[in-house]
Tab-separated table of C-alpha atoms in Angstrom:
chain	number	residue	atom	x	y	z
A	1396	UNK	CA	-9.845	-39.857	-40.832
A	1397	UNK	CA	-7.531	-39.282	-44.043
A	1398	UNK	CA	-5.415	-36.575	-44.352
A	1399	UNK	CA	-5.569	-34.572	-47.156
A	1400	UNK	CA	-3.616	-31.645	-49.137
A	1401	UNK	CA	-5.116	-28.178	-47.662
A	1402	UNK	CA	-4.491	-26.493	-50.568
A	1403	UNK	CA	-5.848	-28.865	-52.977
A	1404	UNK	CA	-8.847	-29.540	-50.734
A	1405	UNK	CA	-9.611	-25.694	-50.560
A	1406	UNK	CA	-9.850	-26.379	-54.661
A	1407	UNK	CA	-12.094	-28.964	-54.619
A	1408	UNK	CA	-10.079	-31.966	-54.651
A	1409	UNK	CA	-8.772	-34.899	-52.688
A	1410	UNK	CA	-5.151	-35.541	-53.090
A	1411	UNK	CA	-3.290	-37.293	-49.856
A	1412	UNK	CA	-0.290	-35.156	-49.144
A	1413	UNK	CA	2.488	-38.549	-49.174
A	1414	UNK	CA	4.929	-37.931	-51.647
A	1415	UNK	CA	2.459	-35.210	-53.161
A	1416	UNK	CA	4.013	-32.098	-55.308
A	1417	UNK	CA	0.946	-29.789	-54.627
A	1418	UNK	CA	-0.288	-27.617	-57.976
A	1419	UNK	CA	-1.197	-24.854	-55.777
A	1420	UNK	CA	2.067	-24.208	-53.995
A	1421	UNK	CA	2.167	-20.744	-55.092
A	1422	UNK	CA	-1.837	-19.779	-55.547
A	1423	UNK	CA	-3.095	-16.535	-54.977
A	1424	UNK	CA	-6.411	-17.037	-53.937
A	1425	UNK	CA	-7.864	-15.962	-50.330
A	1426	UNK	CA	-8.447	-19.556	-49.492
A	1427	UNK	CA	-4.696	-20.846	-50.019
A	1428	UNK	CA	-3.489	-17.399	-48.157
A	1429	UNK	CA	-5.763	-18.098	-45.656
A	1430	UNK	CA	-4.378	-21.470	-45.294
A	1431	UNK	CA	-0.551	-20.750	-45.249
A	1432	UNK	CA	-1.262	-17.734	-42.605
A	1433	UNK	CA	-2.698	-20.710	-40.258
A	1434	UNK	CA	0.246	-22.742	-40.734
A	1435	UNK	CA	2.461	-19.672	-39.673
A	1436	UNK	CA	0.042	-19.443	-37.126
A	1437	UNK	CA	0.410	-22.452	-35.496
A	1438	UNK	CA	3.904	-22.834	-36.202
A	1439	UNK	CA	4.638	-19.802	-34.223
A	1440	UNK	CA	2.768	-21.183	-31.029
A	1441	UNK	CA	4.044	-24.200	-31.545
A	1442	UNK	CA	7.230	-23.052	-31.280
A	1443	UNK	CA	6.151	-20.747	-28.035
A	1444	UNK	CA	4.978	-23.814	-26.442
A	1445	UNK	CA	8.171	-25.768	-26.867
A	1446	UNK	CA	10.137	-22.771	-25.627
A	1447	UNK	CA	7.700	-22.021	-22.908
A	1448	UNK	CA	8.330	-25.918	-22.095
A	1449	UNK	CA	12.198	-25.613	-21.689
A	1450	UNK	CA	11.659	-22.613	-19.683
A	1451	UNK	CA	9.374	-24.366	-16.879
A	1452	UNK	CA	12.064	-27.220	-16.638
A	1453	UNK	CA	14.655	-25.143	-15.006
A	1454	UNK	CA	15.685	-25.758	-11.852
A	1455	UNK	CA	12.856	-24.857	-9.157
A	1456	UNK	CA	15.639	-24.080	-6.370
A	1457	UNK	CA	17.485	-21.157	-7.733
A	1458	UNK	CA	20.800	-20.329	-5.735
A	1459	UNK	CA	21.092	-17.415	-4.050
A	1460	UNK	CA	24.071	-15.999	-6.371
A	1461	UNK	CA	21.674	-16.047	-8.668
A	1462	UNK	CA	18.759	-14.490	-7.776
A	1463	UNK	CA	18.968	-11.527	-9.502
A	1464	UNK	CA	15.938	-11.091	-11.681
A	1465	UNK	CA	17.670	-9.508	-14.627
A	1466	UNK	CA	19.224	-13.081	-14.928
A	1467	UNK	CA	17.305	-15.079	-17.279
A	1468	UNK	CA	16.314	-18.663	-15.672
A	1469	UNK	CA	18.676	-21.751	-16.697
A	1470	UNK	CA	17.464	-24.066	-18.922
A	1471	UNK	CA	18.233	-27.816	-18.051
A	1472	UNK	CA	18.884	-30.394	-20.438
A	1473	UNK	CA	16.910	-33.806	-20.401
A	1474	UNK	CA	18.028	-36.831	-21.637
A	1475	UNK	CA	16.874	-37.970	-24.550
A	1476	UNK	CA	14.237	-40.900	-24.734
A	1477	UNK	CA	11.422	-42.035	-27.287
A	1478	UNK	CA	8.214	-40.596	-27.798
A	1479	UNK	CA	6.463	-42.803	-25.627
A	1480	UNK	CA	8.959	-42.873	-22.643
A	1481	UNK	CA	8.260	-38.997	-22.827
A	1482	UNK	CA	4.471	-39.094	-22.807
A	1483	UNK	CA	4.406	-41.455	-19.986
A	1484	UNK	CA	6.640	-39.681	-17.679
């Protein structure tokens, strides 16, 4: 399926969004703000997920000097590997 520009598709027209300068950047129609609040939208949980991700990788033995549940759970740092390594596990 072809991607196209939401903007310019919420106008009527087809336009792939590679190396596209989009006309209705700054349109104040309902459709276009409809359009950017969804991007925000996912954006946001996007960006929940990936935190929410970090979180669940701390370590599942906490030490005892550190129980305390004020204390906010250590994140642990991965190594870094390519997308596919990462999907497969």
């Amino acid at each position: 399926m072809a991607k196209n520009c939401r903007l310019c598709s919420a106008h009527g027209s087809t336009v792939s969004p590679t190396f596209h300068s989009c006309p209705y950047t700054d349109c104040p129609c309902e459709k276009c703000r409809l359009i950017r609040k969804r991007r925000a939208v996912v954006a946001e949980q996007t960006r929940i997920r990936r935190m929410q991700n970090k979180v669940l990788r701390y370590s599942s033995t906490p030490s005892p000097a550190s129980s305390s549940p004020s204390e906010p759970p250590q994140i642990l740092s991965r190594p870094n590997m390519c997308q596919r390594c990462q999907n497969l596990g």
